[in-house]
mmCIF file of N, CA and C in Angstrom:
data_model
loop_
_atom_site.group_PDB
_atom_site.id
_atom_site.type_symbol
_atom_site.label_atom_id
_atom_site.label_comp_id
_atom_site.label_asym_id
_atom_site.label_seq_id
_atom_site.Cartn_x
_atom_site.Cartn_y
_atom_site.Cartn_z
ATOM 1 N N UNK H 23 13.930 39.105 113.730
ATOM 2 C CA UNK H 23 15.014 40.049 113.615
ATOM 3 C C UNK H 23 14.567 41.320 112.881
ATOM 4 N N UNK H 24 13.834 40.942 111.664
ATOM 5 C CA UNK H 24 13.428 42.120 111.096
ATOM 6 C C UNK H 24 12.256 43.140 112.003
ATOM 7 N N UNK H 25 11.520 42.412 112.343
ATOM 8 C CA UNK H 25 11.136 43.389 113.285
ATOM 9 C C UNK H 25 11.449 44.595 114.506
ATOM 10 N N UNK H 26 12.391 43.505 114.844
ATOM 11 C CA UNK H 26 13.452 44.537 115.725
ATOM 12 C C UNK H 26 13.939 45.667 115.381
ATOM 13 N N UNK H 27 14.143 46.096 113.856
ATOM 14 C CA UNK H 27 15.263 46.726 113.751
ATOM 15 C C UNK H 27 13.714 47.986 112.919
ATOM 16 N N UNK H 28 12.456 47.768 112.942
ATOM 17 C CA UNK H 28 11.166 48.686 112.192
ATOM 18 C C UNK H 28 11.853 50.354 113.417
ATOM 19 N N UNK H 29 11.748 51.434 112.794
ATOM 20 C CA UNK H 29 10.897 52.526 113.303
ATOM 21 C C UNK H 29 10.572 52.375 114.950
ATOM 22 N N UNK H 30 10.702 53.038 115.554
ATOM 23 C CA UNK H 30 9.565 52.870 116.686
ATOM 24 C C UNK H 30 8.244 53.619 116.312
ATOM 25 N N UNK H 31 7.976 53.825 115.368
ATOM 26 C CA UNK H 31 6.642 54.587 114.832
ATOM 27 C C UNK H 31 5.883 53.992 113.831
ATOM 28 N N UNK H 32 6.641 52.512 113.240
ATOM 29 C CA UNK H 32 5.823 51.692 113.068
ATOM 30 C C UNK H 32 4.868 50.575 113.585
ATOM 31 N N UNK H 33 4.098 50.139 112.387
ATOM 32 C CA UNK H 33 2.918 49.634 112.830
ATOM 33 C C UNK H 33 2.450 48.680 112.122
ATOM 34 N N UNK H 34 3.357 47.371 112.049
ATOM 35 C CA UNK H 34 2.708 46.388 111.328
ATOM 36 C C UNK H 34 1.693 46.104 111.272
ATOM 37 N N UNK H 35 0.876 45.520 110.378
ATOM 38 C CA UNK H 35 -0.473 44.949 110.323
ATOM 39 C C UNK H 35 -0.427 44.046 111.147
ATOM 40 N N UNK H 36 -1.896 43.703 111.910
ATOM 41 C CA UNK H 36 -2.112 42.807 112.815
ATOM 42 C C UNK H 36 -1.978 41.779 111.714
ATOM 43 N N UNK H 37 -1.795 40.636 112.549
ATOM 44 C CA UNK H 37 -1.502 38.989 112.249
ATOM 45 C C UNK H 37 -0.856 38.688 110.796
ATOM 46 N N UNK H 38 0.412 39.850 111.092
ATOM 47 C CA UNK H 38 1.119 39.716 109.641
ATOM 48 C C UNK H 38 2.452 38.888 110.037
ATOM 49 N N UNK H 39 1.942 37.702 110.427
ATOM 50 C CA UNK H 39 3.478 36.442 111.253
ATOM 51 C C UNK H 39 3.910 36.240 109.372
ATOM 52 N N UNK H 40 2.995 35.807 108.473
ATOM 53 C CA UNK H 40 3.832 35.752 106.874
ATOM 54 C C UNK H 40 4.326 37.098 106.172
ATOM 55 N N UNK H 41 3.374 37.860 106.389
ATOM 56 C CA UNK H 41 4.474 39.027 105.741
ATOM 57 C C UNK H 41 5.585 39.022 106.194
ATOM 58 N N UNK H 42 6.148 39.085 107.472
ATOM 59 C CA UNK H 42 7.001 39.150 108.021
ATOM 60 C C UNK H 42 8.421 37.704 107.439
ATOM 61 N N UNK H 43 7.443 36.710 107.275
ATOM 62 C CA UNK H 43 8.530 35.438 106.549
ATOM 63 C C UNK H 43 8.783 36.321 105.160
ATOM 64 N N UNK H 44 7.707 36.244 104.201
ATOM 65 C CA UNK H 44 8.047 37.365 103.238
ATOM 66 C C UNK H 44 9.481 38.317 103.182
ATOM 67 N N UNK H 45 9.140 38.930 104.364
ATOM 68 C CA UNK H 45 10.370 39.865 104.364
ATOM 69 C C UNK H 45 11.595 39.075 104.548
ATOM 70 N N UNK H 46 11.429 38.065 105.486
ATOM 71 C CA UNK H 46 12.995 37.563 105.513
ATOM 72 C C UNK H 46 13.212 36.547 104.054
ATOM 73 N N UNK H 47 12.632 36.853 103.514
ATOM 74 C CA UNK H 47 12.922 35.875 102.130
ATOM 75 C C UNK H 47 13.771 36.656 101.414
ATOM 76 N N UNK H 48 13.130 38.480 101.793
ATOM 77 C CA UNK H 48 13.711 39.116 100.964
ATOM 78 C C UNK H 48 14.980 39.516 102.019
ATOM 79 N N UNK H 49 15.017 39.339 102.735
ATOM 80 C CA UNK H 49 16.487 39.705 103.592
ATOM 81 C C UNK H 49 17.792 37.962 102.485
ATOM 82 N N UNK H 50 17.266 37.416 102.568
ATOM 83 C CA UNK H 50 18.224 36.594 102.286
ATOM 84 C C UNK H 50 18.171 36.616 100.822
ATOM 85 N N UNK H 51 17.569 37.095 99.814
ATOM 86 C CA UNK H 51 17.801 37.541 98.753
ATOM 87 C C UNK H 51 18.267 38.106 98.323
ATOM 88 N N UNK H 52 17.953 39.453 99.041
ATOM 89 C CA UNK H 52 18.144 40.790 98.321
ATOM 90 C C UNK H 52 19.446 41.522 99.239
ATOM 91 N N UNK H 53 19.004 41.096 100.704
ATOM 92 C CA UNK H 53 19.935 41.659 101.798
ATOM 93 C C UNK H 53 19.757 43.102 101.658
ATOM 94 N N UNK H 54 20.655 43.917 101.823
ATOM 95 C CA UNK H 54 20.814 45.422 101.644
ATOM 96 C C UNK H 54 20.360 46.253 100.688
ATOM 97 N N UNK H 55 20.125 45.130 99.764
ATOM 98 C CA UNK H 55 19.675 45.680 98.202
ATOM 99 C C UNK H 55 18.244 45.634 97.829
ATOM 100 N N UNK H 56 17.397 45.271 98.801
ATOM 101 C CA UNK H 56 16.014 45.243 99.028
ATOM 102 C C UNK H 56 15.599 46.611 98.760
ATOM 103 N N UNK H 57 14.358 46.761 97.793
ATOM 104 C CA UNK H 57 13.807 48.401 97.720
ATOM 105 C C UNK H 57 12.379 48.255 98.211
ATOM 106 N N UNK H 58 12.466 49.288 97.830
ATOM 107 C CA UNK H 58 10.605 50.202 98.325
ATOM 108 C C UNK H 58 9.628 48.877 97.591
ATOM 109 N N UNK H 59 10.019 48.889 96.164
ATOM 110 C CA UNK H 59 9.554 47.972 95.323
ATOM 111 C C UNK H 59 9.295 46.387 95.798
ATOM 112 N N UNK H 60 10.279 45.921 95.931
ATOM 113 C CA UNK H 60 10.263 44.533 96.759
ATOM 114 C C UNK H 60 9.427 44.251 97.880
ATOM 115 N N UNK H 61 9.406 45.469 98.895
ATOM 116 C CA UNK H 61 8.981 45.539 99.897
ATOM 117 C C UNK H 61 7.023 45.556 99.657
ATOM 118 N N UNK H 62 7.005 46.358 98.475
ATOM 119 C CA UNK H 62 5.314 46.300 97.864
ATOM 120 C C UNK H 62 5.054 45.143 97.620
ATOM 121 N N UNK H 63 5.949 44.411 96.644
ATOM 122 C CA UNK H 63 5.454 43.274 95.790
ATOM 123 C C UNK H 63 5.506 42.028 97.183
ATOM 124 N N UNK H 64 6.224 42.381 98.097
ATOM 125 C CA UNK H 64 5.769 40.967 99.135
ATOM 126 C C UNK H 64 4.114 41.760 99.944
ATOM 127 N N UNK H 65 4.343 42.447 100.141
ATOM 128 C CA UNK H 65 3.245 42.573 100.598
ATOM 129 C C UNK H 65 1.737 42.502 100.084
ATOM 130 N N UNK H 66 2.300 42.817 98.514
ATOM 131 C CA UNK H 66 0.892 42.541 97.173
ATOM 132 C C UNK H 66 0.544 40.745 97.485
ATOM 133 N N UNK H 67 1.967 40.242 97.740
ATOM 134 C CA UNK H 67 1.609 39.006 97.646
ATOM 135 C C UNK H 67 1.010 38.440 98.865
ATOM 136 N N UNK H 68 1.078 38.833 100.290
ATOM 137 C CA UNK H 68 0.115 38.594 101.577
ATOM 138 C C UNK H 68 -0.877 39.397 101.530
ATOM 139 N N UNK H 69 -1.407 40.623 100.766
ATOM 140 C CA UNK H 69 -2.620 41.021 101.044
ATOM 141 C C UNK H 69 -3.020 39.986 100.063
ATOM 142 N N UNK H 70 -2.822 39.733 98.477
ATOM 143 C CA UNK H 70 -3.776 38.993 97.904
ATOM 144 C C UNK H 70 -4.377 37.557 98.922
ATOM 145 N N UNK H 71 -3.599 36.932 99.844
ATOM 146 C CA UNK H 71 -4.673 36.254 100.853
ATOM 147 C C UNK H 71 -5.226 36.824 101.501
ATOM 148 N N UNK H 72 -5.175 38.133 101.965
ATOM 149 C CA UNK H 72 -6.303 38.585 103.037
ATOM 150 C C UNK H 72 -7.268 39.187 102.330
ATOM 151 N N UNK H 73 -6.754 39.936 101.775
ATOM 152 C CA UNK H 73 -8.042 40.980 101.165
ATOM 153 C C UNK H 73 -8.087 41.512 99.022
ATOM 154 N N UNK H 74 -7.842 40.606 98.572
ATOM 155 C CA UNK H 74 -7.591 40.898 97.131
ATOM 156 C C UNK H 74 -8.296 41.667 96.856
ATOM 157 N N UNK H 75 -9.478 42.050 96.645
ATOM 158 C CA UNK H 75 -9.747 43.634 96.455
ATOM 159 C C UNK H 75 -9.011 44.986 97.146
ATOM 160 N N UNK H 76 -7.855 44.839 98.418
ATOM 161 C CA UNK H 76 -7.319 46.048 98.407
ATOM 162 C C UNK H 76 -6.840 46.862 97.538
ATOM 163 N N UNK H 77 -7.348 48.354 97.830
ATOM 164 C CA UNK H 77 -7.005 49.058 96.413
ATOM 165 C C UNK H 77 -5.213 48.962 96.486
ATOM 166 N N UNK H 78 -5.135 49.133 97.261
ATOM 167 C CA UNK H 78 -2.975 49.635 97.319
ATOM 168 C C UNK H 78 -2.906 48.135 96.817
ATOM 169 N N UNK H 79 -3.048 47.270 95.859
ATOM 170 C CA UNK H 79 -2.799 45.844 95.228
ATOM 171 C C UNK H 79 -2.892 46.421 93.526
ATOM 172 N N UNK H 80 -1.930 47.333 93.565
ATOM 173 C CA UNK H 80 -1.494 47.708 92.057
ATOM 174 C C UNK H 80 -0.132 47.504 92.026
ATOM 175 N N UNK H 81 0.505 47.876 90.679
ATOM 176 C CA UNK H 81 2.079 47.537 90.097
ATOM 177 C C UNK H 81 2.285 49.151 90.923
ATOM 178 N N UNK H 82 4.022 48.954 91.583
ATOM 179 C CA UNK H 82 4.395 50.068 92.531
ATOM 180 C C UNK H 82 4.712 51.237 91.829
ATOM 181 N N UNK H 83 4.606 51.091 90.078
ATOM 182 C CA UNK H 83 4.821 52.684 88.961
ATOM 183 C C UNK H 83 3.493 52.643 89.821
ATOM 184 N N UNK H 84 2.446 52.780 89.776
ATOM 185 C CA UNK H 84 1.191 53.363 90.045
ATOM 186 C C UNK H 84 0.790 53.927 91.445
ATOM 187 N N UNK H 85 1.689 53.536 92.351
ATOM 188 C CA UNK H 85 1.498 54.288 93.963
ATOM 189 C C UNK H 85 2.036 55.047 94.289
ATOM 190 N N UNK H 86 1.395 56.346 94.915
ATOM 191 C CA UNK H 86 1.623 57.359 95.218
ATOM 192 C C UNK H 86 2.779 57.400 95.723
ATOM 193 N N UNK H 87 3.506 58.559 95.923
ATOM 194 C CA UNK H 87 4.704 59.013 96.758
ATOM 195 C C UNK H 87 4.839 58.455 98.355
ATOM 196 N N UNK H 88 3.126 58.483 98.616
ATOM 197 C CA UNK H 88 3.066 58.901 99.986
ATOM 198 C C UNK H 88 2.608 57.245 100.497
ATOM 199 N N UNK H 89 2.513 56.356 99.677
ATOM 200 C CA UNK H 89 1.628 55.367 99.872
ATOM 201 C C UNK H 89 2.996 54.925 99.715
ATOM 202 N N UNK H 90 4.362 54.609 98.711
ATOM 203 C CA UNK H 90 5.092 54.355 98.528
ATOM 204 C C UNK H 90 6.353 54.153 99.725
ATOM 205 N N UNK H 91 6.118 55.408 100.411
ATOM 206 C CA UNK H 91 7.075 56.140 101.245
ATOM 207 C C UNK H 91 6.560 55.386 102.817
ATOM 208 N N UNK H 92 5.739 54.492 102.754
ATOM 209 C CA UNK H 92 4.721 53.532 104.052
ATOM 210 C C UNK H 92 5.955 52.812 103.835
ATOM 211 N N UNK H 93 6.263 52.125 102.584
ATOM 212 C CA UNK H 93 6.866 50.678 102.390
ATOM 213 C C UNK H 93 8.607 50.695 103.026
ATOM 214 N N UNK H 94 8.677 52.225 103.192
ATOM 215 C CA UNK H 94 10.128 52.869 103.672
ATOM 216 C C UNK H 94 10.649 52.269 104.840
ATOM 217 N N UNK H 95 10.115 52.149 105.336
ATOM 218 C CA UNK H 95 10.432 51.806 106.904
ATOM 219 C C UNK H 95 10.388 50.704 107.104
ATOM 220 N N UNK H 96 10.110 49.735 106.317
ATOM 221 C CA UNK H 96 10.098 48.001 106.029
ATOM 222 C C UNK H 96 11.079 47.628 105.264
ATOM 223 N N UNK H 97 11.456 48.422 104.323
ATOM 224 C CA UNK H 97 13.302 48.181 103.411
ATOM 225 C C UNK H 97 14.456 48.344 104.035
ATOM 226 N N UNK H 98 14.102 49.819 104.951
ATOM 227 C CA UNK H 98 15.218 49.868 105.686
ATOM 228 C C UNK H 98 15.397 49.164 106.887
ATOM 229 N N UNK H 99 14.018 48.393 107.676
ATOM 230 C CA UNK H 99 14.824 47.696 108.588
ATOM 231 C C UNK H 99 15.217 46.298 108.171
ATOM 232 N N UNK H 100 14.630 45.680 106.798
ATOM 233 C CA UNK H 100 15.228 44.333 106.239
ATOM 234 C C UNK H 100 16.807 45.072 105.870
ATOM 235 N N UNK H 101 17.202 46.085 105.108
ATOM 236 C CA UNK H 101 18.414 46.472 105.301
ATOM 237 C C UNK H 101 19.255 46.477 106.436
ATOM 238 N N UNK H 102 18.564 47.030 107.558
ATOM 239 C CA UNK H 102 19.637 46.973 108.662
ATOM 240 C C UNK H 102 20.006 45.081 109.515
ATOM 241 N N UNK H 103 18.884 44.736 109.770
ATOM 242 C CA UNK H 103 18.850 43.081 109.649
ATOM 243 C C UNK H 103 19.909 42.521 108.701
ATOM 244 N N UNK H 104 19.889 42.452 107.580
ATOM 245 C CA UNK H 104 20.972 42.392 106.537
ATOM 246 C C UNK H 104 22.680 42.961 107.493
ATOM 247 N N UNK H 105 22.463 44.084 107.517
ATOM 248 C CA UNK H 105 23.940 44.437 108.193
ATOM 249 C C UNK H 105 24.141 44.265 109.492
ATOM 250 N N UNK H 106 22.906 43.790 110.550
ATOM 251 C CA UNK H 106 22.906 42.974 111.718
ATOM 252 C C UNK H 106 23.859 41.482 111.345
ATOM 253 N N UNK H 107 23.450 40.905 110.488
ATOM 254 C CA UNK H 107 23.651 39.549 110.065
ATOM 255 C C UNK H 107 24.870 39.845 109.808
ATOM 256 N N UNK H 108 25.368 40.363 108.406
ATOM 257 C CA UNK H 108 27.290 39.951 108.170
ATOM 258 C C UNK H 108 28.047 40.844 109.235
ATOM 259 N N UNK H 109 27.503 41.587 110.237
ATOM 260 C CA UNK H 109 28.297 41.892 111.384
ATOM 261 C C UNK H 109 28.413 40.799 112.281
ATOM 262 N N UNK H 110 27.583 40.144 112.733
ATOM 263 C CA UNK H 110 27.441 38.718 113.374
ATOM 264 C C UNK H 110 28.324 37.696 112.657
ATOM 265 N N UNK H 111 28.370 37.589 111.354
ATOM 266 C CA UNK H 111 29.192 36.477 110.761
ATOM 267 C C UNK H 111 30.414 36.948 110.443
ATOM 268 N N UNK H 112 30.926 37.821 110.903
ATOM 269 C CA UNK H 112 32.233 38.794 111.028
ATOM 270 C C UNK H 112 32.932 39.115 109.174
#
């Protein structure tokens, strides 16, 4: 579901089937209230299995505007998923 609802100008990482659980962890957590932040810290937590030396694997005070502003388009479609869902459950 969350995928459905990305950008058409996004571009998930190849063979990111857990980030993607990730995200719906945070859809049923956070729902609408999911940030930029959340959206880093799941992903800090699937790169540390792929690649733990990636540099973007810092605390999200420390990432750029522009590096920050990537994670945008992954909050807002766990947000819209979120308002997919309690429209469905009326």
């Amino acid at each position: 579901m969350i995928r459905s609802c990305l950008p058409p100008g996004a571009k998930p990482p190849a063979e990111s089937d857990d980030l993607f659980r990730l995200h719906a962890v945070l859809l049923k957590a956070k729902g609408e209230q999911v940030s930029e932040e959340d959206v880093h810290d799941a992903w800090s937590a699937w790169m540390q299995t792929i690649d733990s030396s990636h540099d973007g694997l810092v605390p999200c005070a420390d990432l750029s505007p522009e590096t920050l502003a990537a994670d945008a388009p992954y909050a807002e479609a766990i947000r819209e998923a979120a308002r997919q869902a309690a429209r469905s459950r009326g």
